[in-house]
Each structure stands twice: as C-alpha cells, then as structure tokens.
PDB file of C-alpha atoms in Angstrom:
ATOM      1  CA  MET T   1      -7.905  -6.655   7.412  1.00  0.00           C
ATOM      2  CA  THR T   2      -8.674  -2.935   7.462  1.00  0.00           C
ATOM      3  CA  THR T   3      -8.762  -0.190   4.854  1.00  0.00           C
ATOM      4  CA  ASP T   4      -5.547   1.473   3.671  1.00  0.00           C
ATOM      5  CA  GLY T   5      -6.573   5.132   3.714  1.00  0.00           C
ATOM      6  CA  VAL T   6      -8.308   7.268   1.117  1.00  0.00           C
ATOM      7  CA  GLU T   7      -8.137   6.028  -2.477  1.00  0.00           C
ATOM      8  CA  ALA T   8     -10.110   8.757  -4.209  1.00  0.00           C
ATOM      9  CA  VAL T   9     -12.597  11.578  -4.055  1.00  0.00           C
ATOM     10  CA  PHE T  10     -15.436  11.447  -6.576  1.00  0.00           C
ATOM     11  CA  LEU T  11     -17.011  14.810  -7.351  1.00  0.00           C
ATOM     12  CA  GLU T  12     -20.070  15.653  -9.407  1.00  0.00           C
ATOM     13  CA  THR T  13     -20.184  19.012 -11.146  1.00  0.00           C
ATOM     14  CA  HIS T  14     -22.392  21.011 -13.484  1.00  0.00           C
ATOM     15  CA  ASN T  15     -19.358  22.150 -15.508  1.00  0.00           C
ATOM     16  CA  TRP T  16     -16.514  19.682 -16.092  1.00  0.00           C
ATOM     17  CA  GLY T  17     -14.257  22.254 -17.761  1.00  0.00           C
ATOM     18  CA  LYS T  18     -14.484  24.802 -14.948  1.00  0.00           C
ATOM     19  CA  ALA T  19     -14.073  22.133 -12.264  1.00  0.00           C
ATOM     20  CA  ALA T  20     -10.994  20.672 -13.966  1.00  0.00           C
ATOM     21  CA  LYS T  21      -9.414  24.121 -14.336  1.00  0.00           C
ATOM     22  CA  PHE T  22     -10.130  24.859 -10.657  1.00  0.00           C
ATOM     23  CA  PHE T  23      -8.243  21.760  -9.515  1.00  0.00           C
ATOM     24  CA  GLN T  24      -5.437  22.366 -11.993  1.00  0.00           C
ATOM     25  CA  ALA T  25      -5.067  25.878 -10.524  1.00  0.00           C
ATOM     26  CA  LEU T  26      -4.637  24.170  -7.136  1.00  0.00           C
ATOM     27  CA  GLY T  27      -1.748  22.084  -8.469  1.00  0.00           C
ATOM     28  CA  PHE T  28      -3.511  18.941  -9.698  1.00  0.00           C
ATOM     29  CA  ASP T  29      -2.432  17.345 -12.968  1.00  0.00           C
ATOM     30  CA  LEU T  30      -4.978  15.952 -15.415  1.00  0.00           C
ATOM     31  CA  GLU T  31      -4.271  12.222 -15.757  1.00  0.00           C
ATOM     32  CA  PHE T  32      -7.027  11.617 -18.298  1.00  0.00           C
ATOM     33  CA  SER T  33     -10.367  12.919 -19.506  1.00  0.00           C
ATOM     34  CA  THR T  34     -13.231  11.026 -21.107  1.00  0.00           C
ATOM     35  CA  ASP T  35     -15.500  11.867 -24.023  1.00  0.00           C
ATOM     36  CA  HIS T  36     -18.443  12.292 -21.626  1.00  0.00           C
ATOM     37  CA  ASN T  37     -17.273  15.303 -19.569  1.00  0.00           C
ATOM     38  CA  SER T  38     -15.377  13.589 -16.809  1.00  0.00           C
ATOM     39  CA  GLY T  39     -11.798  12.899 -15.879  1.00  0.00           C
ATOM     40  CA  GLN T  40      -9.201  12.145 -13.260  1.00  0.00           C
ATOM     41  CA  LEU T  41      -6.724  14.500 -11.640  1.00  0.00           C
ATOM     42  CA  ARG T  42      -3.959  13.889  -9.106  1.00  0.00           C
ATOM     43  CA  ASN T  43      -1.628  15.993  -6.979  1.00  0.00           C
ATOM     44  CA  GLY T  44       1.461  14.018  -5.971  1.00  0.00           C
ATOM     45  CA  ASP T  45       1.112  10.544  -4.505  1.00  0.00           C
ATOM     46  CA  GLY T  46      -2.157  11.227  -2.682  1.00  0.00           C
ATOM     47  CA  PRO T  47      -5.680  10.187  -3.585  1.00  0.00           C
ATOM     48  CA  TYR T  48      -6.935  10.970  -7.045  1.00  0.00           C
ATOM     49  CA  VAL T  49      -9.929  13.205  -7.751  1.00  0.00           C
ATOM     50  CA  PHE T  50     -12.417  11.961 -10.326  1.00  0.00           C
ATOM     51  CA  ILE T  51     -14.867  14.589 -11.563  1.00  0.00           C
ATOM     52  CA  ALA T  52     -18.032  13.804 -13.527  1.00  0.00           C
ATOM     53  CA  GLU T  53     -20.436  16.297 -15.058  1.00  0.00           C
ATOM     54  CA  ILE T  54     -24.110  15.791 -14.211  1.00  0.00           C
ATOM     55  CA  PRO T  55     -27.297  17.492 -15.472  1.00  0.00           C
ATOM     56  CA  GLU T  56     -28.259  20.882 -14.026  1.00  0.00           C
ATOM     57  CA  ASP T  57     -31.397  19.426 -12.401  1.00  0.00           C
ATOM     58  CA  ARG T  58     -29.306  17.189 -10.097  1.00  0.00           C
ATOM     59  CA  GLU T  59     -27.558  18.340  -6.934  1.00  0.00           C
ATOM     60  CA  PRO T  60     -23.774  17.767  -7.200  1.00  0.00           C
ATOM     61  CA  GLY T  61     -22.486  15.250  -4.699  1.00  0.00           C
ATOM     62  CA  VAL T  62     -19.156  14.143  -3.310  1.00  0.00           C
ATOM     63  CA  GLN T  63     -18.019  10.667  -2.305  1.00  0.00           C
ATOM     64  CA  ILE T  64     -14.856   9.633  -0.494  1.00  0.00           C
ATOM     65  CA  VAL T  65     -13.570   6.203  -1.493  1.00  0.00           C
ATOM     66  CA  LEU T  66     -11.453   4.151   0.915  1.00  0.00           C
ATOM     67  CA  LYS T  67      -8.670   1.888  -0.354  1.00  0.00           C
ATOM     68  CA  VAL T  68      -8.582  -1.866   0.180  1.00  0.00           C
ATOM     69  CA  THR T  69      -5.509  -3.779  -0.993  1.00  0.00           C
ATOM     70  CA  ASP T  70      -7.150  -7.185  -1.475  1.00  0.00           C
ATOM     71  CA  ALA T  71     -10.930  -7.560  -1.690  1.00  0.00           C
ATOM     72  CA  ASP T  72     -10.758 -11.329  -1.246  1.00  0.00           C
ATOM     73  CA  ALA T  73      -8.828 -10.999   2.033  1.00  0.00           C
ATOM     74  CA  PHE T  74     -10.940  -8.135   3.405  1.00  0.00           C
ATOM     75  CA  ARG T  75     -13.198  -9.146   6.302  1.00  0.00           C
ATOM     76  CA  PRO T  76     -15.135  -6.208   7.741  1.00  0.00           C
ATOM     77  CA  ASP T  77     -15.691  -6.054  11.469  1.00  0.00           C
ATOM     78  CA  PRO T  78     -19.224  -7.131  12.476  1.00  0.00           C
ATOM     79  CA  ALA T  79     -19.861  -3.505  13.544  1.00  0.00           C
ATOM     80  CA  VAL T  80     -19.651  -2.467   9.866  1.00  0.00           C
ATOM     81  CA  GLU T  81     -22.925  -2.754   7.945  1.00  0.00           C
ATOM     82  CA  VAL T  82     -22.207  -4.073   4.451  1.00  0.00           C
ATOM     83  CA  VAL T  83     -24.764  -2.702   1.971  1.00  0.00           C
ATOM     84  CA  THR T  84     -23.264  -4.398  -1.102  1.00  0.00           C
ATOM     85  CA  PRO T  85     -20.333  -6.832  -1.087  1.00  0.00           C
ATOM     86  CA  PHE T  86     -17.371  -6.395  -3.416  1.00  0.00           C
ATOM     87  CA  GLU T  87     -18.447  -6.390  -7.050  1.00  0.00           C
ATOM     88  CA  ASP T  88     -16.521  -5.798 -10.267  1.00  0.00           C
ATOM     89  CA  THR T  89     -16.973  -2.326 -11.762  1.00  0.00           C
ATOM     90  CA  HIS T  90     -16.996  -1.263 -15.393  1.00  0.00           C
ATOM     91  CA  PHE T  91     -13.813   0.761 -14.788  1.00  0.00           C
ATOM     92  CA  GLY T  92     -11.609  -2.173 -13.743  1.00  0.00           C
ATOM     93  CA  THR T  93     -11.820  -2.230  -9.948  1.00  0.00           C
ATOM     94  CA  ARG T  94     -13.888  -3.989  -7.296  1.00  0.00           C
ATOM     95  CA  GLU T  95     -16.170  -1.928  -5.058  1.00  0.00           C
ATOM     96  CA  MET T  96     -18.028  -2.542  -1.788  1.00  0.00           C
ATOM     97  CA  THR T  97     -20.529  -0.205  -0.130  1.00  0.00           C
ATOM     98  CA  VAL T  98     -20.859   0.108   3.648  1.00  0.00           C
ATOM     99  CA  ARG T  99     -23.057   2.303   5.851  1.00  0.00           C
ATOM    100  CA  ASP T 100     -21.755   4.247   8.848  1.00  0.00           C
ATOM    101  CA  PRO T 101     -23.749   4.689  12.089  1.00  0.00           C
ATOM    102  CA  ASP T 102     -25.197   7.996  10.802  1.00  0.00           C
ATOM    103  CA  GLY T 103     -26.516   6.433   7.599  1.00  0.00           C
ATOM    104  CA  ARG T 104     -23.851   7.729   5.181  1.00  0.00           C
ATOM    105  CA  LEU T 105     -22.729   5.359   2.454  1.00  0.00           C
ATOM    106  CA  TRP T 106     -19.008   4.754   1.917  1.00  0.00           C
ATOM    107  CA  SER T 107     -17.322   3.032  -1.015  1.00  0.00           C
ATOM    108  CA  LEU T 108     -14.364   0.722  -0.530  1.00  0.00           C
ATOM    109  CA  GLN T 109     -12.295   0.145  -3.659  1.00  0.00           C
ATOM    110  CA  ALA T 110      -9.875  -2.682  -4.407  1.00  0.00           C
ATOM    111  CA  PRO T 111      -7.946  -3.700  -7.512  1.00  0.00           C
ATOM    112  CA  ALA T 112      -9.700  -6.063  -9.919  1.00  0.00           C
ATOM    113  CA  LYS T 113      -9.025  -9.785  -9.588  1.00  0.00           C
ATOM    114  CA  LYS T 114      -5.877 -10.813 -11.417  1.00  0.00           C
TER     115      LYS T 114
END
C-alpha cells in the first residue's frame, strides 16, 4: 500500500494572528482555533494547513504530512527508512515518521483505530 497524497501542511509561526489572516486573505477558511495560538485552515477539498505559534527564539519550520488510509494495512517498501512506526497522537490520528535519501523527515498520517 502507498500513500494517498498530501494530508496537511504544518507551519510554525511567530504570530498566529498574522499568519491566520494571511491564509484567510488567500482564500482559506478557519476551521478551528485553539486556546494556545494555533489552528486549522482549509481551502476547498485540498490538504489542510495547521499553524502553531512558537517562541521568538525558535526558527519557524514547515512539515508536509502525507496521507495514509489505513495504518494497519500500510507496508512501506524496504527502500523507505522508518524512523518511528505508526503511533497514536494526542489529536486523534496515527502518525509514522520516515526519512528520505537526503535525510529529511516526513510524517505519514492515518485515521485513529476504530
């Protein structure tokens, strides 16, 4: 089984409010915000964008998350280095981390077990 495209883009920012307004100006709708300066936006049926505010002393990062329909059925090709197998997350999904040939880490996200 392979991945099913891009699930999400996770962005870190120094200013949640400005970042959210930027994406809203580009046509994204705010799906929800949290009480700790983060939230999720979406434009149409495509991947969602989750933005989280971080302290000024940290460099903002970006992470692209690939979609997996069924974590239990997913069997990565031996050419894919698995860093961490699928684990439950605190936000109700299952996540796996893999490393590409250039050393970048990628997250694969699947629905939580039913």
